[in-house]
PDB file of C-alpha atoms in Angstrom:
ATOM      1  CA  UNK A  28      18.137  12.073  37.941  1.00  0.00           C
ATOM      2  CA  UNK A  29      14.997   9.865  37.915  1.00  0.00           C
ATOM      3  CA  UNK A  30      13.783   8.296  34.687  1.00  0.00           C
ATOM      4  CA  UNK A  31      10.730   9.729  32.975  1.00  0.00           C
ATOM      5  CA  UNK A  32       7.679   7.482  33.047  1.00  0.00           C
ATOM      6  CA  UNK A  33       5.861   9.027  30.061  1.00  0.00           C
ATOM      7  CA  UNK A  34       6.639  11.132  26.996  1.00  0.00           C
ATOM      8  CA  UNK A  35       4.109  13.065  24.986  1.00  0.00           C
ATOM      9  CA  UNK A  36       2.872  16.582  24.383  1.00  0.00           C
ATOM     10  CA  UNK A  37       0.513  19.149  25.892  1.00  0.00           C
ATOM     11  CA  UNK A  38      -1.927  20.538  23.361  1.00  0.00           C
ATOM     12  CA  UNK A  39      -2.369  24.227  24.267  1.00  0.00           C
ATOM     13  CA  UNK A  40      -4.744  25.471  21.569  1.00  0.00           C
ATOM     14  CA  UNK A  41      -2.689  25.378  18.364  1.00  0.00           C
ATOM     15  CA  UNK A  42       0.527  25.252  20.394  1.00  0.00           C
ATOM     16  CA  UNK A  43       2.160  21.881  21.093  1.00  0.00           C
ATOM     17  CA  UNK A  44       4.517  21.435  24.056  1.00  0.00           C
ATOM     18  CA  UNK A  45       6.638  18.232  23.991  1.00  0.00           C
ATOM     19  CA  UNK A  46       7.072  17.086  27.601  1.00  0.00           C
ATOM     20  CA  UNK A  47       8.414  14.321  29.818  1.00  0.00           C
ATOM     21  CA  UNK A  48       6.631  13.171  32.968  1.00  0.00           C
ATOM     22  CA  UNK A  49       8.439  12.406  36.226  1.00  0.00           C
ATOM     23  CA  UNK A  50       6.946  11.169  39.471  1.00  0.00           C
ATOM     24  CA  UNK A  51       7.046  13.996  42.019  1.00  0.00           C
ATOM     25  CA  UNK A  52       6.700  11.797  45.089  1.00  0.00           C
ATOM     26  CA  UNK A  53       8.168   8.648  46.598  1.00  0.00           C
ATOM     27  CA  UNK A  54       6.705   6.750  49.511  1.00  0.00           C
ATOM     28  CA  UNK A  55       9.135   5.924  52.308  1.00  0.00           C
ATOM     29  CA  UNK A  56       7.000   3.572  54.313  1.00  0.00           C
ATOM     30  CA  UNK A  57       8.593   0.785  56.327  1.00  0.00           C
ATOM     31  CA  UNK A  58       9.093  -2.244  54.084  1.00  0.00           C
ATOM     32  CA  UNK A  59       8.716  -5.750  55.464  1.00  0.00           C
ATOM     33  CA  UNK A  60       9.357  -9.095  53.759  1.00  0.00           C
ATOM     34  CA  UNK A  61       7.282 -12.157  54.422  1.00  0.00           C
ATOM     35  CA  UNK A  62       9.623 -14.760  55.891  1.00  0.00           C
ATOM     36  CA  UNK A  63       9.612 -18.171  57.566  1.00  0.00           C
ATOM     37  CA  UNK A  64      10.252 -17.333  61.257  1.00  0.00           C
ATOM     38  CA  UNK A  65      12.171 -20.575  61.874  1.00  0.00           C
ATOM     39  CA  UNK A  66      14.997 -19.865  59.419  1.00  0.00           C
ATOM     40  CA  UNK A  67      14.337 -16.373  58.012  1.00  0.00           C
ATOM     41  CA  UNK A  68      13.791 -17.683  54.473  1.00  0.00           C
ATOM     42  CA  UNK A  69      11.716 -15.445  52.190  1.00  0.00           C
ATOM     43  CA  UNK A  70       8.230 -16.576  51.219  1.00  0.00           C
ATOM     44  CA  UNK A  71       7.824 -16.552  47.435  1.00  0.00           C
ATOM     45  CA  UNK A  72       4.696 -16.664  45.322  1.00  0.00           C
ATOM     46  CA  UNK A  73       4.328 -18.474  42.025  1.00  0.00           C
ATOM     47  CA  UNK A  74       2.083 -17.458  39.141  1.00  0.00           C
ATOM     48  CA  UNK A  75       0.304 -20.700  38.306  1.00  0.00           C
ATOM     49  CA  UNK A  76      -2.359 -21.250  35.629  1.00  0.00           C
ATOM     50  CA  UNK A  77      -5.479 -22.661  37.276  1.00  0.00           C
ATOM     51  CA  UNK A  78      -6.267 -24.781  34.175  1.00  0.00           C
ATOM     52  CA  UNK A  79      -2.984 -26.461  33.263  1.00  0.00           C
ATOM     53  CA  UNK A  80      -1.128 -26.034  36.553  1.00  0.00           C
ATOM     54  CA  UNK A  81       1.981 -24.605  34.855  1.00  0.00           C
ATOM     55  CA  UNK A  82       4.002 -21.765  36.384  1.00  0.00           C
ATOM     56  CA  UNK A  83       3.796 -18.826  33.956  1.00  0.00           C
ATOM     57  CA  UNK A  84       6.648 -16.270  33.597  1.00  0.00           C
ATOM     58  CA  UNK A  85       5.490 -12.688  34.116  1.00  0.00           C
ATOM     59  CA  UNK A  86       6.517 -11.738  30.554  1.00  0.00           C
ATOM     60  CA  UNK A  87       4.064 -14.307  29.148  1.00  0.00           C
ATOM     61  CA  UNK A  88       1.044 -13.134  31.159  1.00  0.00           C
ATOM     62  CA  UNK A  89      -1.674 -11.327  29.185  1.00  0.00           C
ATOM     63  CA  UNK A  90      -4.672  -9.281  30.298  1.00  0.00           C
ATOM     64  CA  UNK A  91      -8.053 -10.992  30.374  1.00  0.00           C
ATOM     65  CA  UNK A  92     -11.337  -9.056  30.257  1.00  0.00           C
ATOM     66  CA  UNK A  93     -14.174 -11.149  31.648  1.00  0.00           C
ATOM     67  CA  UNK A  94     -17.623 -10.551  30.177  1.00  0.00           C
ATOM     68  CA  UNK A  95     -20.843 -10.868  32.255  1.00  0.00           C
ATOM     69  CA  UNK A  96     -21.548 -14.266  30.662  1.00  0.00           C
ATOM     70  CA  UNK A  97     -18.184 -15.649  31.825  1.00  0.00           C
ATOM     71  CA  UNK A  98     -16.342 -15.480  28.518  1.00  0.00           C
ATOM     72  CA  UNK A  99     -12.809 -14.014  28.669  1.00  0.00           C
ATOM     73  CA  UNK A 100     -11.330 -11.825  25.945  1.00  0.00           C
ATOM     74  CA  UNK A 101      -7.512 -12.013  25.965  1.00  0.00           C
ATOM     75  CA  UNK A 102      -5.642  -8.756  25.308  1.00  0.00           C
ATOM     76  CA  UNK A 103      -1.870  -8.761  24.790  1.00  0.00           C
ATOM     77  CA  UNK A 104       0.629  -5.887  24.830  1.00  0.00           C
ATOM     78  CA  UNK A 105       0.104  -5.123  21.130  1.00  0.00           C
ATOM     79  CA  UNK A 106      -3.664  -4.900  21.638  1.00  0.00           C
ATOM     80  CA  UNK A 107      -3.220  -2.419  24.504  1.00  0.00           C
ATOM     81  CA  UNK A 108      -0.713  -0.343  22.509  1.00  0.00           C
ATOM     82  CA  UNK A 109      -3.183  -0.058  19.620  1.00  0.00           C
ATOM     83  CA  UNK A 110      -6.018   1.390  21.711  1.00  0.00           C
ATOM     84  CA  UNK A 111      -7.796   4.163  19.759  1.00  0.00           C
ATOM     85  CA  UNK A 112      -7.052   6.660  22.539  1.00  0.00           C
ATOM     86  CA  UNK A 113      -5.532  10.026  21.539  1.00  0.00           C
ATOM     87  CA  UNK A 114      -4.572  10.838  25.154  1.00  0.00           C
ATOM     88  CA  UNK A 115      -1.986   8.009  25.134  1.00  0.00           C
ATOM     89  CA  UNK A 116       0.594  10.505  23.833  1.00  0.00           C
ATOM     90  CA  UNK A 117      -1.275  13.814  23.907  1.00  0.00           C
ATOM     91  CA  UNK A 118      -2.308  15.781  27.001  1.00  0.00           C
ATOM     92  CA  UNK A 119      -5.520  17.460  25.938  1.00  0.00           C
ATOM     93  CA  UNK A 120      -6.458  20.705  27.710  1.00  0.00           C
ATOM     94  CA  UNK A 121     -10.236  20.633  28.106  1.00  0.00           C
ATOM     95  CA  UNK A 122     -10.812  23.625  30.397  1.00  0.00           C
ATOM     96  CA  UNK A 123      -9.113  26.271  32.545  1.00  0.00           C
ATOM     97  CA  UNK A 124     -10.321  26.369  36.142  1.00  0.00           C
ATOM     98  CA  UNK A 125      -9.503  27.927  39.512  1.00  0.00           C
ATOM     99  CA  UNK A 126      -7.521  25.545  41.732  1.00  0.00           C
ATOM    100  CA  UNK A 127      -9.989  26.043  44.584  1.00  0.00           C
ATOM    101  CA  UNK A 128     -12.765  24.669  42.341  1.00  0.00           C
ATOM    102  CA  UNK A 129     -11.286  21.155  42.599  1.00  0.00           C
ATOM    103  CA  UNK A 130     -12.065  19.137  45.725  1.00  0.00           C
ATOM    104  CA  UNK A 131      -8.708  17.685  46.953  1.00  0.00           C
ATOM    105  CA  UNK A 132     -10.457  14.316  47.318  1.00  0.00           C
ATOM    106  CA  UNK A 133     -10.101  13.949  43.549  1.00  0.00           C
ATOM    107  CA  UNK A 134      -6.285  14.132  43.548  1.00  0.00           C
ATOM    108  CA  UNK A 135      -4.449  10.820  43.109  1.00  0.00           C
ATOM    109  CA  UNK A 136      -0.748  11.351  42.267  1.00  0.00           C
ATOM    110  CA  UNK A 137       1.578  14.253  41.492  1.00  0.00           C
ATOM    111  CA  UNK A 138       4.083  14.498  38.616  1.00  0.00           C
ATOM    112  CA  UNK A 139       6.687  16.979  37.343  1.00  0.00           C
ATOM    113  CA  UNK A 140       6.348  18.125  33.731  1.00  0.00           C
ATOM    114  CA  UNK A 141       9.621  18.845  31.889  1.00  0.00           C
ATOM    115  CA  UNK A 142       9.709  20.570  28.513  1.00  0.00           C
ATOM    116  CA  UNK A 143      11.654  18.874  25.710  1.00  0.00           C
ATOM    117  CA  UNK A 144      13.644  20.664  23.008  1.00  0.00           C
ATOM    118  CA  UNK A 145      11.495  23.236  21.207  1.00  0.00           C
ATOM    119  CA  UNK A 146       8.830  22.902  23.902  1.00  0.00           C
ATOM    120  CA  UNK A 147      10.720  25.092  26.398  1.00  0.00           C
ATOM    121  CA  UNK A 148       9.344  28.457  25.237  1.00  0.00           C
ATOM    122  CA  UNK A 149       5.673  27.386  24.950  1.00  0.00           C
ATOM    123  CA  UNK A 150       6.119  25.619  28.325  1.00  0.00           C
ATOM    124  CA  UNK A 151       7.166  28.952  29.873  1.00  0.00           C
ATOM    125  CA  UNK A 152       4.299  30.674  28.031  1.00  0.00           C
ATOM    126  CA  UNK A 153       1.712  28.280  29.516  1.00  0.00           C
ATOM    127  CA  UNK A 154       3.310  28.503  32.977  1.00  0.00           C
ATOM    128  CA  UNK A 155       3.316  32.302  33.026  1.00  0.00           C
ATOM    129  CA  UNK A 156      -0.163  32.593  31.509  1.00  0.00           C
ATOM    130  CA  UNK A 157      -1.573  30.323  34.219  1.00  0.00           C
ATOM    131  CA  UNK A 158       0.156  32.427  36.878  1.00  0.00           C
ATOM    132  CA  UNK A 159      -1.180  35.695  35.438  1.00  0.00           C
ATOM    133  CA  UNK A 160      -4.752  34.422  35.194  1.00  0.00           C
ATOM    134  CA  UNK A 161      -4.611  32.505  38.506  1.00  0.00           C
ATOM    135  CA  UNK A 162      -5.931  29.448  36.669  1.00  0.00           C
ATOM    136  CA  UNK A 163      -5.007  25.775  36.245  1.00  0.00           C
ATOM    137  CA  UNK A 164      -5.395  23.618  33.143  1.00  0.00           C
ATOM    138  CA  UNK A 165      -7.802  20.709  33.400  1.00  0.00           C
ATOM    139  CA  UNK A 166      -6.516  18.006  31.044  1.00  0.00           C
ATOM    140  CA  UNK A 167      -7.114  14.415  29.975  1.00  0.00           C
ATOM    141  CA  UNK A 168      -4.145  12.047  29.834  1.00  0.00           C
ATOM    142  CA  UNK A 169      -3.546   8.295  29.635  1.00  0.00           C
ATOM    143  CA  UNK A 170      -0.719   6.951  31.815  1.00  0.00           C
ATOM    144  CA  UNK A 171       0.080   3.258  32.277  1.00  0.00           C
ATOM    145  CA  UNK A 172      -3.005   2.053  30.401  1.00  0.00           C
ATOM    146  CA  UNK A 173      -5.357   4.270  32.376  1.00  0.00           C
ATOM    147  CA  UNK A 174      -6.968   7.507  31.230  1.00  0.00           C
ATOM    148  CA  UNK A 175      -7.519  10.164  33.853  1.00  0.00           C
ATOM    149  CA  UNK A 176      -8.457  13.746  34.345  1.00  0.00           C
ATOM    150  CA  UNK A 177      -5.541  15.789  35.648  1.00  0.00           C
ATOM    151  CA  UNK A 178      -4.809  19.298  36.826  1.00  0.00           C
ATOM    152  CA  UNK A 179      -1.742  21.136  35.479  1.00  0.00           C
ATOM    153  CA  UNK A 180      -0.645  24.034  37.683  1.00  0.00           C
ATOM    154  CA  UNK A 181       2.451  26.227  38.040  1.00  0.00           C
ATOM    155  CA  UNK A 182       4.573  26.045  41.185  1.00  0.00           C
ATOM    156  CA  UNK A 183       8.150  27.126  41.866  1.00  0.00           C
ATOM    157  CA  UNK A 184       8.935  27.837  38.215  1.00  0.00           C
ATOM    158  CA  UNK A 185       7.731  24.478  36.894  1.00  0.00           C
ATOM    159  CA  UNK A 186       4.465  22.835  35.913  1.00  0.00           C
ATOM    160  CA  UNK A 187       3.022  20.098  38.116  1.00  0.00           C
ATOM    161  CA  UNK A 188       0.395  17.616  37.000  1.00  0.00           C
ATOM    162  CA  UNK A 189      -1.975  16.048  39.522  1.00  0.00           C
ATOM    163  CA  UNK A 190      -3.858  13.031  38.192  1.00  0.00           C
ATOM    164  CA  UNK A 191      -7.434  12.792  39.432  1.00  0.00           C
ATOM    165  CA  UNK A 192     -10.001  10.124  40.161  1.00  0.00           C
ATOM    166  CA  UNK A 193     -13.196   9.967  38.121  1.00  0.00           C
ATOM    167  CA  UNK A 194     -16.424  11.077  39.867  1.00  0.00           C
ATOM    168  CA  UNK A 195     -17.739   7.502  40.033  1.00  0.00           C
ATOM    169  CA  UNK A 196     -14.572   6.479  41.906  1.00  0.00           C
ATOM    170  CA  UNK A 197     -15.402   8.718  44.865  1.00  0.00           C
ATOM    171  CA  UNK A 198     -17.557   7.103  47.504  1.00  0.00           C
ATOM    172  CA  UNK A 199     -20.584   8.825  49.015  1.00  0.00           C
ATOM    173  CA  UNK A 200     -19.653   9.648  52.604  1.00  0.00           C
ATOM    174  CA  UNK A 201     -23.176  10.423  53.723  1.00  0.00           C
ATOM    175  CA  UNK A 202     -23.302   7.266  55.816  1.00  0.00           C
ATOM    176  CA  UNK A 203     -20.761   8.697  58.300  1.00  0.00           C
ATOM    177  CA  UNK A 204     -22.591  11.992  58.842  1.00  0.00           C
ATOM    178  CA  UNK A 205     -23.682  12.599  62.481  1.00  0.00           C
ATOM    179  CA  UNK A 206     -27.436  12.578  63.183  1.00  0.00           C
ATOM    180  CA  UNK A 207     -29.065  15.896  62.289  1.00  0.00           C
ATOM    181  CA  UNK A 208     -30.484  16.307  65.807  1.00  0.00           C
ATOM    182  CA  UNK A 209     -26.982  16.591  67.362  1.00  0.00           C
ATOM    183  CA  UNK A 210     -26.213  20.263  67.987  1.00  0.00           C
ATOM    184  CA  UNK A 211     -23.569  22.276  69.855  1.00  0.00           C
ATOM    185  CA  UNK A 212     -23.886  25.538  71.750  1.00  0.00           C
ATOM    186  CA  UNK A 213     -22.350  28.894  70.876  1.00  0.00           C
ATOM    187  CA  UNK A 214     -20.075  28.598  73.919  1.00  0.00           C
ATOM    188  CA  UNK A 215     -18.749  25.218  72.746  1.00  0.00           C
ATOM    189  CA  UNK A 216     -18.084  26.602  69.270  1.00  0.00           C
ATOM    190  CA  UNK A 217     -16.308  29.640  70.754  1.00  0.00           C
ATOM    191  CA  UNK A 218     -14.003  27.428  72.844  1.00  0.00           C
ATOM    192  CA  UNK A 219     -13.315  25.223  69.813  1.00  0.00           C
ATOM    193  CA  UNK A 220     -12.353  28.382  67.883  1.00  0.00           C
ATOM    194  CA  UNK A 221      -9.994  29.358  70.707  1.00  0.00           C
ATOM    195  CA  UNK A 222      -8.326  25.947  70.474  1.00  0.00           C
ATOM    196  CA  UNK A 223      -7.970  26.304  66.692  1.00  0.00           C
ATOM    197  CA  UNK A 224      -6.460  29.791  67.136  1.00  0.00           C
ATOM    198  CA  UNK A 225      -3.989  28.438  69.727  1.00  0.00           C
ATOM    199  CA  UNK A 226      -2.650  25.895  67.221  1.00  0.00           C
ATOM    200  CA  UNK A 227      -2.948  28.058  64.098  1.00  0.00           C
ATOM    201  CA  UNK A 228       0.182  28.727  62.049  1.00  0.00           C
ATOM    202  CA  UNK A 229       1.853  28.415  58.660  1.00  0.00           C
ATOM    203  CA  UNK A 230       2.280  24.889  57.361  1.00  0.00           C
ATOM    204  CA  UNK A 231       5.878  23.692  57.697  1.00  0.00           C
ATOM    205  CA  UNK A 232       6.143  20.069  56.498  1.00  0.00           C
ATOM    206  CA  UNK A 233       9.736  19.887  57.710  1.00  0.00           C
ATOM    207  CA  UNK A 234       8.508  20.206  61.299  1.00  0.00           C
ATOM    208  CA  UNK A 235       6.951  16.738  61.176  1.00  0.00           C
ATOM    209  CA  UNK A 236       8.418  13.245  60.915  1.00  0.00           C
ATOM    210  CA  UNK A 237       7.149   9.706  60.447  1.00  0.00           C
ATOM    211  CA  UNK A 238       7.181   8.483  64.057  1.00  0.00           C
ATOM    212  CA  UNK A 239       6.110   4.970  63.058  1.00  0.00           C
ATOM    213  CA  UNK A 240       9.055   4.553  60.676  1.00  0.00           C
ATOM    214  CA  UNK A 241      11.454   5.912  63.300  1.00  0.00           C
ATOM    215  CA  UNK A 242      10.044   3.541  65.933  1.00  0.00           C
ATOM    216  CA  UNK A 243      10.423   0.521  63.628  1.00  0.00           C
ATOM    217  CA  UNK A 244      14.023   1.479  62.780  1.00  0.00           C
ATOM    218  CA  UNK A 245      14.775   1.803  66.514  1.00  0.00           C
ATOM    219  CA  UNK A 246      13.211  -1.604  67.102  1.00  0.00           C
ATOM    220  CA  UNK A 247      15.313  -3.175  64.329  1.00  0.00           C
ATOM    221  CA  UNK A 248      18.518  -1.642  65.744  1.00  0.00           C
ATOM    222  CA  UNK A 249      17.706  -2.916  69.228  1.00  0.00           C
ATOM    223  CA  UNK A 250      17.062  -6.430  67.877  1.00  0.00           C
ATOM    224  CA  UNK A 251      20.400  -6.395  66.041  1.00  0.00           C
ATOM    225  CA  UNK A 252      22.248  -5.255  69.146  1.00  0.00           C
ATOM    226  CA  UNK A 253      20.352  -7.622  71.424  1.00  0.00           C
ATOM    227  CA  UNK A 254      19.157  -4.757  73.581  1.00  0.00           C
ATOM    228  CA  UNK A 255      15.702  -4.289  75.005  1.00  0.00           C
ATOM    229  CA  UNK A 256      13.649  -1.251  74.200  1.00  0.00           C
ATOM    230  CA  UNK A 257      12.804   0.925  77.195  1.00  0.00           C
ATOM    231  CA  UNK A 258       9.285   0.250  78.380  1.00  0.00           C
ATOM    232  CA  UNK A 259       6.939   3.126  77.740  1.00  0.00           C
ATOM    233  CA  UNK A 260       4.908   4.441  80.607  1.00  0.00           C
ATOM    234  CA  UNK A 261       1.247   3.632  80.379  1.00  0.00           C
ATOM    235  CA  UNK A 262      -0.852   6.695  79.774  1.00  0.00           C
ATOM    236  CA  UNK A 263      -3.482   7.301  82.432  1.00  0.00           C
ATOM    237  CA  UNK A 264      -6.973   6.400  81.368  1.00  0.00           C
ATOM    238  CA  UNK A 265      -9.048   9.531  81.063  1.00  0.00           C
ATOM    239  CA  UNK A 266     -12.603   9.546  82.260  1.00  0.00           C
ATOM    240  CA  UNK A 267     -15.336  10.224  79.739  1.00  0.00           C
ATOM    241  CA  UNK A 268     -15.672  13.976  79.231  1.00  0.00           C
ATOM    242  CA  UNK A 269     -19.181  15.342  79.423  1.00  0.00           C
ATOM    243  CA  UNK A 270     -18.433  19.084  79.674  1.00  0.00           C
ATOM    244  CA  UNK A 271     -17.046  19.982  76.224  1.00  0.00           C
ATOM    245  CA  UNK A 272     -16.340  23.587  77.190  1.00  0.00           C
ATOM    246  CA  UNK A 273     -14.198  22.534  80.153  1.00  0.00           C
ATOM    247  CA  UNK A 274     -12.350  19.983  78.044  1.00  0.00           C
ATOM    248  CA  UNK A 275     -11.662  22.527  75.305  1.00  0.00           C
ATOM    249  CA  UNK A 276     -10.529  25.137  77.809  1.00  0.00           C
ATOM    250  CA  UNK A 277      -8.000  22.658  79.184  1.00  0.00           C
ATOM    251  CA  UNK A 278      -6.952  21.804  75.623  1.00  0.00           C
ATOM    252  CA  UNK A 279      -6.351  25.501  74.847  1.00  0.00           C
ATOM    253  CA  UNK A 280      -4.125  25.897  77.897  1.00  0.00           C
ATOM    254  CA  UNK A 281      -2.166  22.755  76.999  1.00  0.00           C
ATOM    255  CA  UNK A 282      -1.753  23.939  73.395  1.00  0.00           C
ATOM    256  CA  UNK A 283      -0.475  27.335  74.517  1.00  0.00           C
ATOM    257  CA  UNK A 284       2.030  25.675  76.835  1.00  0.00           C
ATOM    258  CA  UNK A 285       3.278  23.355  74.073  1.00  0.00           C
ATOM    259  CA  UNK A 286       3.716  26.280  71.693  1.00  0.00           C
ATOM    260  CA  UNK A 287       5.574  28.329  74.325  1.00  0.00           C
ATOM    261  CA  UNK A 288       7.862  25.384  75.109  1.00  0.00           C
ATOM    262  CA  UNK A 289       8.551  24.847  71.395  1.00  0.00           C
ATOM    263  CA  UNK A 290       9.378  28.524  70.853  1.00  0.00           C
ATOM    264  CA  UNK A 291      11.676  28.491  73.888  1.00  0.00           C
ATOM    265  CA  UNK A 292      13.477  25.412  72.581  1.00  0.00           C
ATOM    266  CA  UNK A 293      13.864  27.021  69.146  1.00  0.00           C
ATOM    267  CA  UNK A 294      15.309  30.192  70.665  1.00  0.00           C
ATOM    268  CA  UNK A 295      17.688  28.110  72.787  1.00  0.00           C
ATOM    269  CA  UNK A 296      18.901  26.142  69.753  1.00  0.00           C
ATOM    270  CA  UNK A 297      19.381  29.335  67.730  1.00  0.00           C
ATOM    271  CA  UNK A 298      21.386  30.851  70.587  1.00  0.00           C
ATOM    272  CA  UNK A 299      23.724  27.877  70.714  1.00  0.00           C
ATOM    273  CA  UNK A 300      24.222  28.023  66.933  1.00  0.00           C
ATOM    274  CA  UNK A 301      25.285  31.651  67.164  1.00  0.00           C
TER     275      UNK A 301
END
């Protein structure tokens, strides 16, 4: 069982729910080390003070807040622990909202909420009340020295908490918008809709895999065994497409064929299993 990263309580009106917080996700990206290619030795970094030149152990490093005039205010662990911030140990419910009201761009990280001791019954009360009203709880919480808005929502019998970015942390994407004079015809939109319909379906995350990670692992295995990877065939260079309708029509046919092939393969696998 993973270790909790935070302990506190959800304040639900006059009801208090003691909870633990667990990370709900783990990244499984390919991990590389920086090494010296001649002998494989790892490259290490030292934390050196720019004034005295001494190497400083991580445990002795403090936080420094630099003011506009260049002065630095040093804050140690005790200073940070004494912050006058009630959300350090208390999740404050500030509003109840519909999940669709929150733009997914705001979401940062997802956590599991576990009730502690006497908090089990009020935990279930909040969970079931949110389900009945089809609402989520918008809360404020401080985790790892950072206060954030978060959304608490029920899923699969538990409560999840999604921390959110602040509005001023979202960039304005207007600079990537296409010019307003670029338009498409009804026929082009209709063909695009046909392509969307051909690939429409229920989301099944298990149907997808990290091809990059698999390719790197294959490369590592081949290097260990001294074997060469098979050369991939070069994809033919496609000419620039001017007729969008024709391109989309071809895309629809290709999508239908891929789906039919996938369904046939699934049926074949199921038949063998039986």
